[in-house]
Amino acid sequence: MNELNQNSADQRVSSASKLVRILSLVAAGLSFLVGLSLLSQSFNFFGQETIVELQRAASNPFVGFFVGILITAILQSSSTTTSFIIAMVASGVLGDASDPAAISKAIPIVIGANIGTTVTSTIIALGHIASRKEYRKAIAAATMHDFFNIFTALVLFPLELGFGVLSKPATALADLLAISPNQGTAFGFMDLLIAPVSDAVKGFFGLFISEQLIPVITIPLSLLLLFLTLRWIVYLLKTNVLVKDEKGISRALFQTKWKALGWGVLLTGLIQSSSVTTSLTVPLVATGRVRMKEAFPFIMGANVGTTTTALIASFLVSGTNPHAAVTIAIAHLIFNLIGVLIFFPIQKIRHFPVNMARRLGRATLRNRIVGIVYILVIFFLLPFSMVIMTRSQDYSADPGVHQEMPAVGDSAEPSED
């Protein structure tokens, strides 16, 4: 009798625990949408000078590319960066809804974000620094993701600049989805449920500060909310998807290259974070349980799976330019799919990023400081230096950078006043 009572009590506790997890996940999702709505609406408060600066910076694709690397390396979340870019595009800050230049300005930032997000697994590899053998394998396992994204960017970035290999098919696919420039939020979901909350937040700050200062508060606040809620979602899904049978899952993930690729897409799509799933491979490779060649297809799959956050955000974001927002999210997906098509089918090409990562791993075996220097240079010093250098050259070449431009939503025609 006591055992029956105990089992019944355990079932009630288990049911209550499941309900709490579900409600927590719903709350995290709604918080993410509030942050996305607040971010998108905040751009409408920008003045002409700020819009000029943003458009000026984004008009140089190299600045955008390195900004994407730097911001994502700092945030350690490409999902946060791409959500930010999608909100910016949807609000019309980078250009009018009918202007394809708005899309071409945003894509280099998204490509850079793809590289910047790999810093997380590389930092995790530093945790094995006490053991030379494990450290070598850990750095090699982490930087496979780096080299995959870097080489994919080296191929696709110039092709996008010259021929629009990402923007043109992404625009065509967005057209097929019949998202008109003035359609507004998909299904009206954000307008009905979420926008009033973000309006209330803006209204609250409007009681104490001027309209011009509202985005100074709301943009950092919304970015923080996006970052924290994404981490919250990652934690909730990770503890329920990976932790229960981590050993069994890790054995099943890498049986074949096709299974590894599929699991990478699926798990990352569920967890909404390639940083988590790719970081999973670091200790497995470092301790010798998985070989690098087995882990690499999983990493490629994770790159595809992480695009789900941007796709979801693009359909839910509010603003005057939802078509461009969806186009950016699709371009992000196409970038990663093409990367897989380049490296996955042919074994010699597939092993190229793996062999480059191994060379870096061997370099850390000779001197452990190499791994730390690599992280600082690739993800922070180089992008920051290139942004400063390129921006300085732009200002020198065009002293008229501060000429007036229309604010968001205004007509492009000059005023007669």
CSV table of C-alpha atoms in Angstrom, one decimal, residues 138-336:
chain,number,residue,atom,x,y,z
A,138,ALA,CA,40.0,19.5,-28.3
A,139,ILE,CA,41.4,22.5,-30.3
A,140,ALA,CA,41.3,20.5,-33.5
A,141,ALA,CA,37.7,19.4,-32.8
A,142,ALA,CA,36.5,22.9,-32.1
A,143,THR,CA,38.3,24.6,-35.0
A,144,MET,CA,36.8,22.1,-37.6
A,145,HIS,CA,33.6,24.3,-37.2
A,146,ASP,CA,35.8,27.5,-37.6
A,147,PHE,CA,37.5,26.3,-40.8
A,148,PHE,CA,34.2,25.0,-42.3
A,149,ASN,CA,32.6,28.4,-42.0
A,150,ILE,CA,35.7,30.3,-43.0
A,151,PHE,CA,36.2,28.3,-46.2
A,152,THR,CA,32.5,28.5,-47.0
A,153,ALA,CA,32.6,32.3,-46.5
A,154,LEU,CA,35.7,32.5,-48.7
A,155,VAL,CA,33.8,30.8,-51.5
A,156,LEU,CA,30.4,32.4,-51.1
A,157,PHE,CA,31.2,35.9,-50.0
A,158,PRO,CA,32.8,37.1,-53.2
A,159,LEU,CA,30.2,35.2,-55.3
A,160,GLU,CA,27.5,37.0,-53.4
A,161,LEU,CA,29.2,40.4,-54.0
A,162,GLY,CA,29.6,39.7,-57.7
A,163,PHE,CA,26.6,37.6,-58.6
A,164,GLY,CA,24.2,37.6,-55.7
A,165,VAL,CA,24.3,33.8,-55.3
A,166,LEU,CA,22.6,34.1,-51.9
A,167,SER,CA,20.4,37.2,-52.2
A,168,LYS,CA,18.8,36.3,-55.6
A,169,PRO,CA,17.6,32.8,-54.8
A,170,ALA,CA,16.6,33.9,-51.3
A,171,THR,CA,14.5,36.7,-52.8
A,172,ALA,CA,12.9,34.3,-55.3
A,173,LEU,CA,11.9,31.9,-52.5
A,174,ALA,CA,10.5,34.7,-50.4
A,175,ASP,CA,8.5,35.8,-53.4
A,176,LEU,CA,7.0,32.2,-53.6
A,177,LEU,CA,5.9,32.6,-50.0
A,178,ALA,CA,3.8,35.6,-51.1
A,179,ILE,CA,5.1,37.9,-48.4
A,180,SER,CA,4.3,41.4,-49.7
A,181,PRO,CA,6.3,44.4,-48.5
A,182,ASN,CA,3.4,45.8,-46.6
A,183,GLN,CA,1.8,42.6,-45.4
A,184,GLY,CA,3.0,43.1,-41.8
A,185,THR,CA,3.6,40.4,-39.2
A,186,ALA,CA,2.9,36.8,-40.2
A,187,PHE,CA,-0.6,35.7,-39.0
A,188,GLY,CA,-0.8,39.0,-37.1
A,189,PHE,CA,0.5,37.1,-34.1
A,190,MET,CA,2.9,39.7,-32.8
A,191,ASP,CA,0.6,42.5,-33.5
A,192,LEU,CA,-2.2,40.9,-31.5
A,193,LEU,CA,-0.3,39.4,-28.5
A,194,ILE,CA,3.2,40.7,-28.4
A,195,ALA,CA,3.3,44.2,-29.8
A,196,PRO,CA,1.1,45.6,-27.0
A,197,VAL,CA,3.7,44.4,-24.4
A,198,SER,CA,6.6,46.1,-26.3
A,199,ASP,CA,4.4,49.2,-26.7
A,200,ALA,CA,3.9,49.3,-23.0
A,201,VAL,CA,7.7,49.0,-22.4
A,202,LYS,CA,8.4,51.9,-24.8
A,203,GLY,CA,5.5,53.9,-23.2
A,204,PHE,CA,7.0,53.4,-19.8
A,205,PHE,CA,10.4,54.7,-20.8
A,206,GLY,CA,8.7,57.5,-22.7
A,207,LEU,CA,7.4,58.9,-19.4
A,208,PHE,CA,11.0,59.7,-18.3
A,209,ILE,CA,13.0,60.3,-21.4
A,210,SER,CA,12.6,61.9,-24.9
A,211,GLU,CA,11.7,59.9,-28.0
A,212,GLN,CA,15.2,60.3,-29.4
A,213,LEU,CA,16.7,58.5,-26.3
A,214,ILE,CA,14.2,55.6,-26.2
A,215,PRO,CA,16.2,53.3,-28.5
A,216,VAL,CA,19.3,54.0,-26.4
A,217,ILE,CA,17.5,52.1,-23.6
A,218,THR,CA,15.2,49.7,-25.5
A,219,ILE,CA,17.8,48.3,-28.0
A,220,PRO,CA,20.3,47.1,-25.4
A,221,LEU,CA,17.3,45.9,-23.2
A,222,SER,CA,15.8,43.9,-26.1
A,223,LEU,CA,19.2,42.4,-27.1
A,224,LEU,CA,19.7,41.4,-23.5
A,225,LEU,CA,16.2,39.9,-23.4
A,226,LEU,CA,16.8,38.0,-26.7
A,227,PHE,CA,20.2,36.7,-25.4
A,228,LEU,CA,18.9,35.6,-22.0
A,229,THR,CA,15.7,34.0,-23.3
A,230,LEU,CA,17.7,32.1,-26.0
A,231,ARG,CA,20.0,30.8,-23.3
A,232,TRP,CA,16.9,29.9,-21.2
A,233,ILE,CA,15.4,28.0,-24.1
A,234,VAL,CA,18.7,26.3,-24.8
A,235,TYR,CA,19.0,25.2,-21.2
A,236,LEU,CA,15.5,23.9,-21.0
A,237,LEU,CA,15.8,21.9,-24.2
A,238,LYS,CA,19.3,20.7,-23.6
A,239,THR,CA,18.4,19.3,-20.2
A,240,ASN,CA,15.4,17.5,-21.7
A,241,VAL,CA,17.0,16.4,-25.0
A,242,LEU,CA,20.6,15.6,-24.2
A,243,VAL,CA,21.1,14.9,-20.6
A,244,LYS,CA,18.8,11.9,-20.0
A,245,ASP,CA,20.9,9.6,-22.1
A,246,GLU,CA,24.0,11.5,-23.2
A,247,LYS,CA,26.2,8.4,-23.5
A,248,GLY,CA,23.7,6.5,-25.6
A,249,ILE,CA,23.0,9.6,-27.8
A,250,SER,CA,26.7,10.3,-28.3
A,251,ARG,CA,27.2,6.7,-29.5
A,252,ALA,CA,24.2,6.9,-31.9
A,253,LEU,CA,25.1,10.3,-33.3
A,254,PHE,CA,28.2,9.3,-35.2
A,255,GLN,CA,27.5,5.8,-36.6
A,256,THR,CA,27.6,7.0,-40.2
A,257,LYS,CA,28.2,10.3,-41.9
A,258,TRP,CA,24.6,10.6,-42.9
A,259,LYS,CA,23.3,9.9,-39.4
A,260,ALA,CA,25.8,12.4,-38.0
A,261,LEU,CA,24.6,15.1,-40.5
A,262,GLY,CA,20.9,14.4,-39.8
A,263,TRP,CA,21.4,14.4,-36.0
A,264,GLY,CA,23.3,17.7,-36.3
A,265,VAL,CA,20.4,19.3,-38.1
A,266,LEU,CA,17.7,17.8,-35.8
A,267,LEU,CA,19.3,18.4,-32.4
A,268,THR,CA,20.4,21.9,-33.3
A,269,GLY,CA,17.0,22.7,-34.7
A,270,LEU,CA,15.4,21.6,-31.5
A,271,ILE,CA,17.9,23.2,-29.1
A,272,GLN,CA,18.2,26.4,-31.3
A,273,SER,CA,21.9,26.7,-30.6
A,274,SER,CA,24.8,25.4,-32.7
A,275,SER,CA,27.1,26.5,-30.0
A,276,VAL,CA,25.7,23.8,-27.6
A,277,THR,CA,25.6,21.0,-30.1
A,278,THR,CA,29.0,21.6,-31.7
A,279,SER,CA,30.5,22.1,-28.2
A,280,LEU,CA,29.2,18.6,-27.4
A,281,THR,CA,31.7,17.2,-29.9
A,282,VAL,CA,34.8,18.8,-28.2
A,283,PRO,CA,35.0,16.6,-25.1
A,284,LEU,CA,34.0,13.5,-27.1
A,285,VAL,CA,36.9,14.0,-29.6
A,286,ALA,CA,39.3,15.2,-26.9
A,287,THR,CA,38.8,12.0,-24.8
A,288,GLY,CA,39.0,9.8,-27.9
A,289,ARG,CA,35.4,8.5,-27.9
A,290,VAL,CA,34.7,10.0,-31.4
A,291,ARG,CA,37.1,10.6,-34.3
A,292,MET,CA,37.3,14.0,-36.0
A,293,LYS,CA,36.2,12.6,-39.3
A,294,GLU,CA,33.1,11.2,-37.6
A,295,ALA,CA,32.3,14.5,-35.9
A,296,PHE,CA,32.6,16.8,-38.9
A,297,PRO,CA,29.4,15.8,-40.6
A,298,PHE,CA,27.5,16.4,-37.4
A,299,ILE,CA,29.0,19.9,-37.2
A,300,MET,CA,27.9,20.6,-40.8
A,301,GLY,CA,24.4,19.5,-39.9
A,302,ALA,CA,24.5,21.8,-36.8
A,303,ASN,CA,25.2,24.7,-39.1
A,304,VAL,CA,22.0,24.0,-41.0
A,305,GLY,CA,19.9,23.4,-37.9
A,306,THR,CA,20.9,26.7,-36.3
A,307,THR,CA,19.1,28.6,-39.1
A,308,THR,CA,15.7,27.7,-37.6
A,309,THR,CA,15.9,30.6,-35.1
A,310,ALA,CA,16.3,33.2,-37.8
A,311,LEU,CA,13.5,31.6,-39.9
A,312,ILE,CA,11.1,31.7,-37.0
A,313,ALA,CA,12.1,35.2,-36.1
A,314,SER,CA,11.6,36.4,-39.7
A,315,PHE,CA,8.0,35.2,-39.9
A,316,LEU,CA,7.1,36.8,-36.5
A,317,VAL,CA,9.0,40.0,-36.6
A,318,SER,CA,7.0,43.2,-36.8
A,319,GLY,CA,7.9,46.1,-39.2
A,320,THR,CA,7.3,47.6,-42.6
A,321,ASN,CA,9.6,45.2,-44.5
A,322,PRO,CA,8.7,41.6,-43.6
A,323,HIS,CA,9.6,40.4,-47.2
A,324,ALA,CA,13.2,41.4,-46.7
A,325,ALA,CA,13.4,39.9,-43.2
A,326,VAL,CA,12.3,36.5,-44.6
A,327,THR,CA,14.7,36.9,-47.5
A,328,ILE,CA,17.6,37.4,-45.0
A,329,ALA,CA,16.6,34.3,-43.0
A,330,ILE,CA,16.4,32.2,-46.2
A,331,ALA,CA,19.8,33.5,-47.4
A,332,HIS,CA,21.2,32.3,-44.0
A,333,LEU,CA,19.8,28.9,-44.7
A,334,ILE,CA,21.1,28.8,-48.3
A,335,PHE,CA,24.6,29.8,-47.1
A,336,ASN,CA,24.8,26.8,-44.8
